[in-house]
Short mmCIF file of C-alpha atoms and ligand atoms in Angstrom, two decimals:
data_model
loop_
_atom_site.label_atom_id
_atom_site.label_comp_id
_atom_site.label_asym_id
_atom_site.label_seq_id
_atom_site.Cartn_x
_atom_site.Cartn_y
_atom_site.Cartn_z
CA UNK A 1 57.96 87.91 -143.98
CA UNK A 2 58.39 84.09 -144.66
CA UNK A 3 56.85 81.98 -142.13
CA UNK A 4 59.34 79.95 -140.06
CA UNK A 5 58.37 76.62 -141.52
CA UNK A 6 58.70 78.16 -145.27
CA UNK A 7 62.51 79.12 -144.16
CA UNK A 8 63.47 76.10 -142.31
CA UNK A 9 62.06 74.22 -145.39
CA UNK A 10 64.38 76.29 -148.07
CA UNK A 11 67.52 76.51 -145.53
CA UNK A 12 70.06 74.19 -147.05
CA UNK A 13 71.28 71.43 -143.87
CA UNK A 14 72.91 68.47 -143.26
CA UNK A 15 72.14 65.46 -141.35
CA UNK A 16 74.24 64.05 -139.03
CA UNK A 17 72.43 61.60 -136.73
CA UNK A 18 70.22 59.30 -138.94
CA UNK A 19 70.06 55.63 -138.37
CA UNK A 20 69.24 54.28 -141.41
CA UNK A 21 67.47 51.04 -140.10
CA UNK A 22 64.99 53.81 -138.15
CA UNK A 23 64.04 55.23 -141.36
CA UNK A 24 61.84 52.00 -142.07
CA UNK A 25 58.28 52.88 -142.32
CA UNK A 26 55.85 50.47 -141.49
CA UNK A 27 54.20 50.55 -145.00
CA UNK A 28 57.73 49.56 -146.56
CA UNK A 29 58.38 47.34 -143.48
CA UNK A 30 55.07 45.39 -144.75
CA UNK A 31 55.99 45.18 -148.38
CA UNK A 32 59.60 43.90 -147.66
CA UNK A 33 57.96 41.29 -145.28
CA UNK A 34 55.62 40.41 -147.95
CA UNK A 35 58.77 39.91 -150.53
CA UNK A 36 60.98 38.25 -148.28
CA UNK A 37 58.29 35.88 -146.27
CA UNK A 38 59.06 36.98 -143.07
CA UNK A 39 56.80 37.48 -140.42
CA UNK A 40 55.90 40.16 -138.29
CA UNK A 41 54.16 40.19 -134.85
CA UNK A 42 51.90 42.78 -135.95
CA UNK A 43 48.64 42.47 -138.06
CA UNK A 44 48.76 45.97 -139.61
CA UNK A 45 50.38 49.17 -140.21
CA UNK A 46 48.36 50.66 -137.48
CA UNK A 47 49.35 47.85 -134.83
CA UNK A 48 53.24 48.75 -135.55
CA UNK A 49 52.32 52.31 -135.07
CA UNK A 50 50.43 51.89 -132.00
CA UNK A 51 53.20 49.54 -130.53
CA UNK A 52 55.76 52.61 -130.97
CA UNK A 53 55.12 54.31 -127.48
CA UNK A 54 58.37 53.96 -125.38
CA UNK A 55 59.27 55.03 -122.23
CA UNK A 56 63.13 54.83 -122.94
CA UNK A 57 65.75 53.83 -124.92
CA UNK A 58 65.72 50.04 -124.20
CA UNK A 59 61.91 49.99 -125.10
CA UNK A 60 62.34 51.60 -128.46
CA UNK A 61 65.66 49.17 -129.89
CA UNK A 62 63.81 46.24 -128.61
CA UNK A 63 61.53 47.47 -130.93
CA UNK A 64 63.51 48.59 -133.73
CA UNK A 65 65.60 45.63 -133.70
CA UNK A 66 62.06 43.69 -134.47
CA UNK A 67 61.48 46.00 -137.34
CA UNK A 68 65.13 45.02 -138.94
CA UNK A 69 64.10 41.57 -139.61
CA UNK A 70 62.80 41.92 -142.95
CA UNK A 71 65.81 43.45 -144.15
CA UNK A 72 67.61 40.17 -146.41
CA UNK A 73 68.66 41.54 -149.74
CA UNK A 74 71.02 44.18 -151.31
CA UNK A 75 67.69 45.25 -152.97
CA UNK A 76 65.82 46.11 -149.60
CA UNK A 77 69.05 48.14 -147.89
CA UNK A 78 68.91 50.22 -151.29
CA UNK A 79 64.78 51.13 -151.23
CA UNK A 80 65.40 51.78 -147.46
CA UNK A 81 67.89 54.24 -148.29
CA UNK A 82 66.03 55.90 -151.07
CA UNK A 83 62.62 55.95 -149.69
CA UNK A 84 64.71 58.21 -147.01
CA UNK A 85 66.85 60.15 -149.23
CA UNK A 86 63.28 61.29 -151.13
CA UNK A 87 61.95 62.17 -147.48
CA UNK A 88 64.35 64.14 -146.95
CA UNK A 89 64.69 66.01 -150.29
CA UNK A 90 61.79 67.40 -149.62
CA UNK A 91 63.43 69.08 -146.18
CA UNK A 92 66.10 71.25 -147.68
CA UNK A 93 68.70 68.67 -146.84
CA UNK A 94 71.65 68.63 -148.66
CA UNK A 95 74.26 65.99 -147.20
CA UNK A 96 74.28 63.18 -144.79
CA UNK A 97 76.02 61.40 -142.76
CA UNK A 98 74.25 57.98 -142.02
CA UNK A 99 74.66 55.24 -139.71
CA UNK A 100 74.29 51.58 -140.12
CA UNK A 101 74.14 48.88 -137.96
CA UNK A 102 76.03 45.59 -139.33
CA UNK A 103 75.81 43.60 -136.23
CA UNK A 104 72.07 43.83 -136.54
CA UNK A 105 71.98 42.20 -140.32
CA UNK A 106 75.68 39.92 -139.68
CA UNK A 107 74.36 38.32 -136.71
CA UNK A 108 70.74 37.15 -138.56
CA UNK A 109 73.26 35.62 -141.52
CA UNK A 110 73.17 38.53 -143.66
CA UNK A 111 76.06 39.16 -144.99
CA UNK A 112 77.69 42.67 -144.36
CA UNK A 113 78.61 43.04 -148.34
CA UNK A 114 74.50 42.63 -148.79
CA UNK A 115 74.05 45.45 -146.26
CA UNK A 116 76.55 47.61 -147.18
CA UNK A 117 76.26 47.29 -151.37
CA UNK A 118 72.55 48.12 -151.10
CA UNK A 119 73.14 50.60 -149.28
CA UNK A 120 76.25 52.38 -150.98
CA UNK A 121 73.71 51.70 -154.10
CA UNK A 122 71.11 53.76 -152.22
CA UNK A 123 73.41 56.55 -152.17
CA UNK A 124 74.74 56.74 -154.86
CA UNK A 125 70.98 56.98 -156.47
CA UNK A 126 70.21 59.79 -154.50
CA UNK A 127 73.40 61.82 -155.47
CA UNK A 128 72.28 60.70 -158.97
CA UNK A 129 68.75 61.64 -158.73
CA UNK A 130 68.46 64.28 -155.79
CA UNK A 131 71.91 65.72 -155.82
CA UNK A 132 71.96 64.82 -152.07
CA UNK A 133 75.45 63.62 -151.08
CA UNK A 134 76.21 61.30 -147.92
CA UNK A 135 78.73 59.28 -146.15
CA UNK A 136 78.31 56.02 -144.42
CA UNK A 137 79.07 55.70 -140.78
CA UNK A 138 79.68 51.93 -139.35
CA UNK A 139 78.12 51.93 -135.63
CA UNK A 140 79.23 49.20 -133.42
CA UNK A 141 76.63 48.05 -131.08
CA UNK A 142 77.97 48.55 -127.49
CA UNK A 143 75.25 46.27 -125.75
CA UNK A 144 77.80 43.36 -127.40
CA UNK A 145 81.59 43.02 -126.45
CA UNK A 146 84.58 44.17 -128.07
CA UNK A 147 85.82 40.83 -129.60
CA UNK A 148 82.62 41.82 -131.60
CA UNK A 149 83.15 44.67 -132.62
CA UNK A 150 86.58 44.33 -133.77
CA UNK A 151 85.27 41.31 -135.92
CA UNK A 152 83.23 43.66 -137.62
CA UNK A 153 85.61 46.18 -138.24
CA UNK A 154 87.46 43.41 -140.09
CA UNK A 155 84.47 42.36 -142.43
CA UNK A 156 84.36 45.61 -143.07
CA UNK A 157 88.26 45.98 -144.17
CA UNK A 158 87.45 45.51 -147.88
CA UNK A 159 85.05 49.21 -147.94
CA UNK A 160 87.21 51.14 -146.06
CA UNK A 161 87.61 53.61 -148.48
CA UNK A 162 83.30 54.16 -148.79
CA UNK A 163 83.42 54.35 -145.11
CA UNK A 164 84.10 57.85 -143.38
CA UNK A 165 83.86 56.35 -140.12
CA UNK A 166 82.72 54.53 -137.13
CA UNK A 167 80.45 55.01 -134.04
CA UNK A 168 79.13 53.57 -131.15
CA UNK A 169 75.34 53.05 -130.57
CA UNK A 170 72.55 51.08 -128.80
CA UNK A 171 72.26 50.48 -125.31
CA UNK A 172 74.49 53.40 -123.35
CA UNK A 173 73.75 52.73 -119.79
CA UNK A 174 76.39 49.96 -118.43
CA UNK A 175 77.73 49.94 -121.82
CA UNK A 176 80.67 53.07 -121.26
CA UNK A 177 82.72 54.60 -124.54
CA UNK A 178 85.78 52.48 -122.50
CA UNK A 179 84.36 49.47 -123.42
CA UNK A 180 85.81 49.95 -127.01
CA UNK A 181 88.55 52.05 -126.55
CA UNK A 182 90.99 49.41 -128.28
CA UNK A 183 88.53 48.99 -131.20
CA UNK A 184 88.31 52.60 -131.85
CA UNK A 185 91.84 53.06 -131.77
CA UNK A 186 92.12 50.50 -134.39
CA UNK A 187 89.40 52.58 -136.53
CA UNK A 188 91.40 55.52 -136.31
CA UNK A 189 94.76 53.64 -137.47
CA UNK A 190 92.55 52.85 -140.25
CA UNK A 191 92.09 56.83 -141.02
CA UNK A 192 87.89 56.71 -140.28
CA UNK A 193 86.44 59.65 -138.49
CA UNK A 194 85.08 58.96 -134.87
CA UNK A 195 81.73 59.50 -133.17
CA UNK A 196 80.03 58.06 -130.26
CA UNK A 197 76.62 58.34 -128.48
CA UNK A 198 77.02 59.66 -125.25
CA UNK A 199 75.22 61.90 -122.83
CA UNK A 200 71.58 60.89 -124.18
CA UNK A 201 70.83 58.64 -120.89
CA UNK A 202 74.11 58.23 -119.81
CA UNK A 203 76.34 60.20 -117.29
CA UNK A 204 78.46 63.21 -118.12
CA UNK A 205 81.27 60.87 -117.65
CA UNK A 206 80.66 59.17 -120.59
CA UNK A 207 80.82 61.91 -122.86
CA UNK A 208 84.34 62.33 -120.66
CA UNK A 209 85.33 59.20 -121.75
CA UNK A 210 84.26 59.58 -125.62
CA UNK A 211 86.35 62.78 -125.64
CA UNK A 212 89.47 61.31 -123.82
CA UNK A 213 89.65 57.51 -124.35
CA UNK A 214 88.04 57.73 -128.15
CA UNK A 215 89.14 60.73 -128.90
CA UNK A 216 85.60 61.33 -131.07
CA UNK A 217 84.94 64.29 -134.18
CA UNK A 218 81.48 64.34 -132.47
CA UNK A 219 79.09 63.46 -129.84
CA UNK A 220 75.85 62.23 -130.46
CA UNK A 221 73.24 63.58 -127.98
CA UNK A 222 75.02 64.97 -125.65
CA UNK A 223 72.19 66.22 -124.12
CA UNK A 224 73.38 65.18 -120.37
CA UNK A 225 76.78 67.25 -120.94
CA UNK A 226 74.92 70.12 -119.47
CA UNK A 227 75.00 68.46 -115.51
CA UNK A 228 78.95 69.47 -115.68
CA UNK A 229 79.90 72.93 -116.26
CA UNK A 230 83.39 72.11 -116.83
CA UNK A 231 82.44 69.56 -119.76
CA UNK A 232 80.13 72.28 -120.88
CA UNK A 233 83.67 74.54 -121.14
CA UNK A 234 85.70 71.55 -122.53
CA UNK A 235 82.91 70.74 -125.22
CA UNK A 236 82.80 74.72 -126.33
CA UNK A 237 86.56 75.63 -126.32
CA UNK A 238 86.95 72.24 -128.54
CA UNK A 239 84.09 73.19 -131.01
CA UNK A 240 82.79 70.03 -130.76
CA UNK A 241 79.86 68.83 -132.52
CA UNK A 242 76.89 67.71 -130.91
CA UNK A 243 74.21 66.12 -133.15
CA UNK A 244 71.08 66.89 -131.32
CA UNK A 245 67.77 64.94 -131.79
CA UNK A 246 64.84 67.13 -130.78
CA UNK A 247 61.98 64.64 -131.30
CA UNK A 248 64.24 61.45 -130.43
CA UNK A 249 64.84 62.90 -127.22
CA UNK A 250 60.55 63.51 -126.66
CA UNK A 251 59.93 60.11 -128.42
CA UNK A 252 62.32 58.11 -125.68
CA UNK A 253 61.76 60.29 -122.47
CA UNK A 254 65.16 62.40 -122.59
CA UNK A 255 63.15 65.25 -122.24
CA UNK A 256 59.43 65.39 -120.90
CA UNK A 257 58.75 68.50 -123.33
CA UNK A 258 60.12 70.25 -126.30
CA UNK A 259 59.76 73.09 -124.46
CA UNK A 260 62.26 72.86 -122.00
CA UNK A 261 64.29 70.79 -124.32
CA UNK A 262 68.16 72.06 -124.03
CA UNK A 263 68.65 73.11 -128.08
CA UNK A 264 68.59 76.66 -127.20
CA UNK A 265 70.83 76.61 -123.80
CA UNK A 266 73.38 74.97 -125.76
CA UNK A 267 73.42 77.50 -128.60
CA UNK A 268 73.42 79.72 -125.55
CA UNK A 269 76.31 78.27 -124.27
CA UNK A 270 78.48 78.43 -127.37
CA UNK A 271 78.01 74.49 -127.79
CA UNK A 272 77.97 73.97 -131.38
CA UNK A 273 74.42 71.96 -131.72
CA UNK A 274 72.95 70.54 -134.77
CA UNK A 275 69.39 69.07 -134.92
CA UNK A 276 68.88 65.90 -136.81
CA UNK A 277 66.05 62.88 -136.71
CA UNK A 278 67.85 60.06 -135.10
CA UNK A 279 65.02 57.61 -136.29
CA UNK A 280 62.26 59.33 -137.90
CA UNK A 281 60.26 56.31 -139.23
CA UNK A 282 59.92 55.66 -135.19
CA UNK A 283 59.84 59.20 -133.45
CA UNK A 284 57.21 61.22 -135.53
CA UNK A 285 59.15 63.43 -137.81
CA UNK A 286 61.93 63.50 -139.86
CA UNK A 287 64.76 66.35 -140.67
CA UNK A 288 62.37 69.37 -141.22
CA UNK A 289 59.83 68.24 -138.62
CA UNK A 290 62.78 67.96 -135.99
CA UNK A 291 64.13 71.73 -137.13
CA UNK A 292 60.35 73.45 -136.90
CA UNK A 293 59.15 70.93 -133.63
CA UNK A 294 61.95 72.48 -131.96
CA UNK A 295 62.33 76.11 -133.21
CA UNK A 296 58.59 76.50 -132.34
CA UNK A 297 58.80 74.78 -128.78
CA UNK A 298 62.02 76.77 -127.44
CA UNK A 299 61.54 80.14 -129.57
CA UNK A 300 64.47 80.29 -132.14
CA UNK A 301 65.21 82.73 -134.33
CA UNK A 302 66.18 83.32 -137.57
CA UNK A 303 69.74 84.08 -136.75
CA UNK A 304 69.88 80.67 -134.86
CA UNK A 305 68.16 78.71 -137.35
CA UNK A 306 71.19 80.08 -139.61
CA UNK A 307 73.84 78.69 -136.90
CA UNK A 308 72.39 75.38 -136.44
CA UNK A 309 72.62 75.42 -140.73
CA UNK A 310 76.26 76.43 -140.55
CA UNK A 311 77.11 74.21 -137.88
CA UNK A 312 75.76 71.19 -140.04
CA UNK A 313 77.96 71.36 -142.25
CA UNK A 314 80.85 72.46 -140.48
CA UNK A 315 80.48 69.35 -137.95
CA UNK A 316 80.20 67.19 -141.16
CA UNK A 317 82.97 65.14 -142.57
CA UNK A 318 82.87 67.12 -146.16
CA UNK A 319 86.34 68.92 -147.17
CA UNK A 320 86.78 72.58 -146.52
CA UNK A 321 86.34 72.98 -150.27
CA UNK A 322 82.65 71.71 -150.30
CA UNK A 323 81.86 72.72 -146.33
CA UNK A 324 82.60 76.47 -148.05
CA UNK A 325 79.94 76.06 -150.79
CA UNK A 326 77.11 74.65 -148.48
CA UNK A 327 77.81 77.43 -146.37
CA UNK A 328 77.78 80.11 -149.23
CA UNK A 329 74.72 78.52 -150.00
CA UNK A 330 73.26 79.61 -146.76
CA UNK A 331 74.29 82.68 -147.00
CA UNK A 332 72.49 83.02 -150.43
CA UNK A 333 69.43 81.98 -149.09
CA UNK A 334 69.39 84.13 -146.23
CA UNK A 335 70.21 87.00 -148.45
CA UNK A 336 67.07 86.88 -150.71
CA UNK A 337 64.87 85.34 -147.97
CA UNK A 338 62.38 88.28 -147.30
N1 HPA B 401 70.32 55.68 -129.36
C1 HPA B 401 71.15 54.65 -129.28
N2 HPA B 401 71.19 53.68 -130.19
C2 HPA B 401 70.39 53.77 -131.24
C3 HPA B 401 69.51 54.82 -131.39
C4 HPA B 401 69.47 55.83 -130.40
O1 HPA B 401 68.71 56.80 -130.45
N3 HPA B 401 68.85 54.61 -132.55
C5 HPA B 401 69.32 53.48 -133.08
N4 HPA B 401 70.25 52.96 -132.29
ZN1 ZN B 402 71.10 57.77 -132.50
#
């Protein structure tokens, strides 16, 4: 019999929950300093790694926002995505679905065709080179108002059709999915998918409000949904996605121990969890490190390692069409697996 890290490695998955900006390793975050002249608060690579112990959510963007600096050109967007796509390749992954952050790079004078160009360029080398497909999900920052938000939708009226959607991300607590209720109504008008983080230190209620004011394809996290039963019943009956971040939620204090992390309750439940990296370059593990970190801490088995597969890429934004060929292709695998 294969060992579990051998078939989590080979099982074909998607990624759902990937902030693209968290993907930057300190060794490229030193080289892109270097090219652009920017400069860091940190000596070495080790300094930035030592500084990466949070106790929350707040503690880590503060953080990560730092880290984003040395992010100028079309050039620099692109190697960030690559350097990520190759990770990844090397996990089994198949598709993604990754966020960006435009406020982050629009607000330091960068201009949002620089971040998104290099970026789409990033992808399109990795279908190109690693068959790995993805789709590029615009995340409003919710620590910053509306007005904001909806100016950013505009910049981004000329992509539209190389955007599958929008989200909602940074600082949850005091920040509620109502806050942008207009603004997400406009995204939908504008036929992009919806997704919000909710639930990861926030209230149940906010993953209320994500379901019923922006009437979200997903929730990210989640994780808090389990304090009300009848959102529990609500999330399941809907078949609603949750994009689960196993080490993300040790990394930030969500959880005080993979082991009693909720993956396996959920599954349990008939909650239709995925597991994904959030940020690896900042929480200590990327795709396949978040799928065998987790399956070894709460005891999954084969048969749910093959659900939280499926459930990738049914959650994803791919047609029917290409959601049934993923899936056959799990179905091969698991079929000559020993
Ligand atoms: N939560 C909220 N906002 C974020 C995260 C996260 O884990 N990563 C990047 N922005
Ligand atoms: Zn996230």
């Amino acid at each position: 019999m294969q060992d579990l890290t051998a078939f989590i490695r080979g099982l074909p998955k998607a990624e759902l929950h990937l902030h693209i900006e968290g993907s930057l390793e300190p060794e490229l975050m030193f080289e892109l300093a270097r090219r652009n002249q920017v400069d860091l608060p940190f000596a070495t690579v080790e300094a930035v790694r030592a500084a990466y112990a949070f106790s929350n959510l707040q503690d880590f963007l503060d953080i990560y926002y730092q880290g984003a600096r040395v992010l100028l050109t079309e050039a620099d967007f692109q190697d960030l995505a690559m350097a990520y796509f190759r990770r990844v390749a090397q996990d089994g992954c198949r598709h993604v679905e990754l966020f960006f952050d435009p406020q982050t790079h629009t607000d330091r004078g960068v201009p949002f065709s620089v971040v998104a160009d290099g970026l789409l360029a990033g992808m399109a080398q990795a279908e190109r080179e690693l068959g790995i497909t993805s789709k590029l999900i615009l995340c409003y920052l919710r620590h910053l108002d509306e007005d904001a938000a909806f100016a950013t939708l505009r910049q981004a009226e000329p992509y539209l059709d190389r955007i599958a959607g929008v989200g909602l991300d940074s600082s949850e607590v005091g920040h509620p999915p109502s806050k942008f209720a207009r603004v997400f109504q406009a995204s939908r008008e504008r036929g992009l998918k919806l997704v919000a983080h909710a639930g990861e230190e926030g209230p149940p209620a906010y993953v209320w409000e994500a379901l019923d004011l922006l009437h979200v394809d997903r929730i990210d996290h989640g994780n808090r949904s389990l304090e009300d039963p009848r959102l529990v019943a609500r999330l399941a009956k809907e078949g609603m996605t949750l994009t689960v971040c196993p080490l993300s939620n040790l990394k930030l204090c969500v959880v005080d121990d993979l082991k009693v992390h909720p993956l396996k309750r959920m599954l349990d439940l008939g909650l239709h969890a995925t597991v994904n990296s959030d940020d690896p370059a900042y929480f200590g593990g990327y795709l396949g490190e978040n799928w065998t970190a987790a399956a070894g801490a709460v005891g999954l088995t084969r048969e749910e390692l093959v659900t939280l597969a499926k459930n990738s890429f049914e959650g994803s934004f791919l047609n029917e069409g290409e959601k049934a060929e993923h899936l056959a292709a799990i179905d091969a695998y698991v079929a000559q697996a020993d």
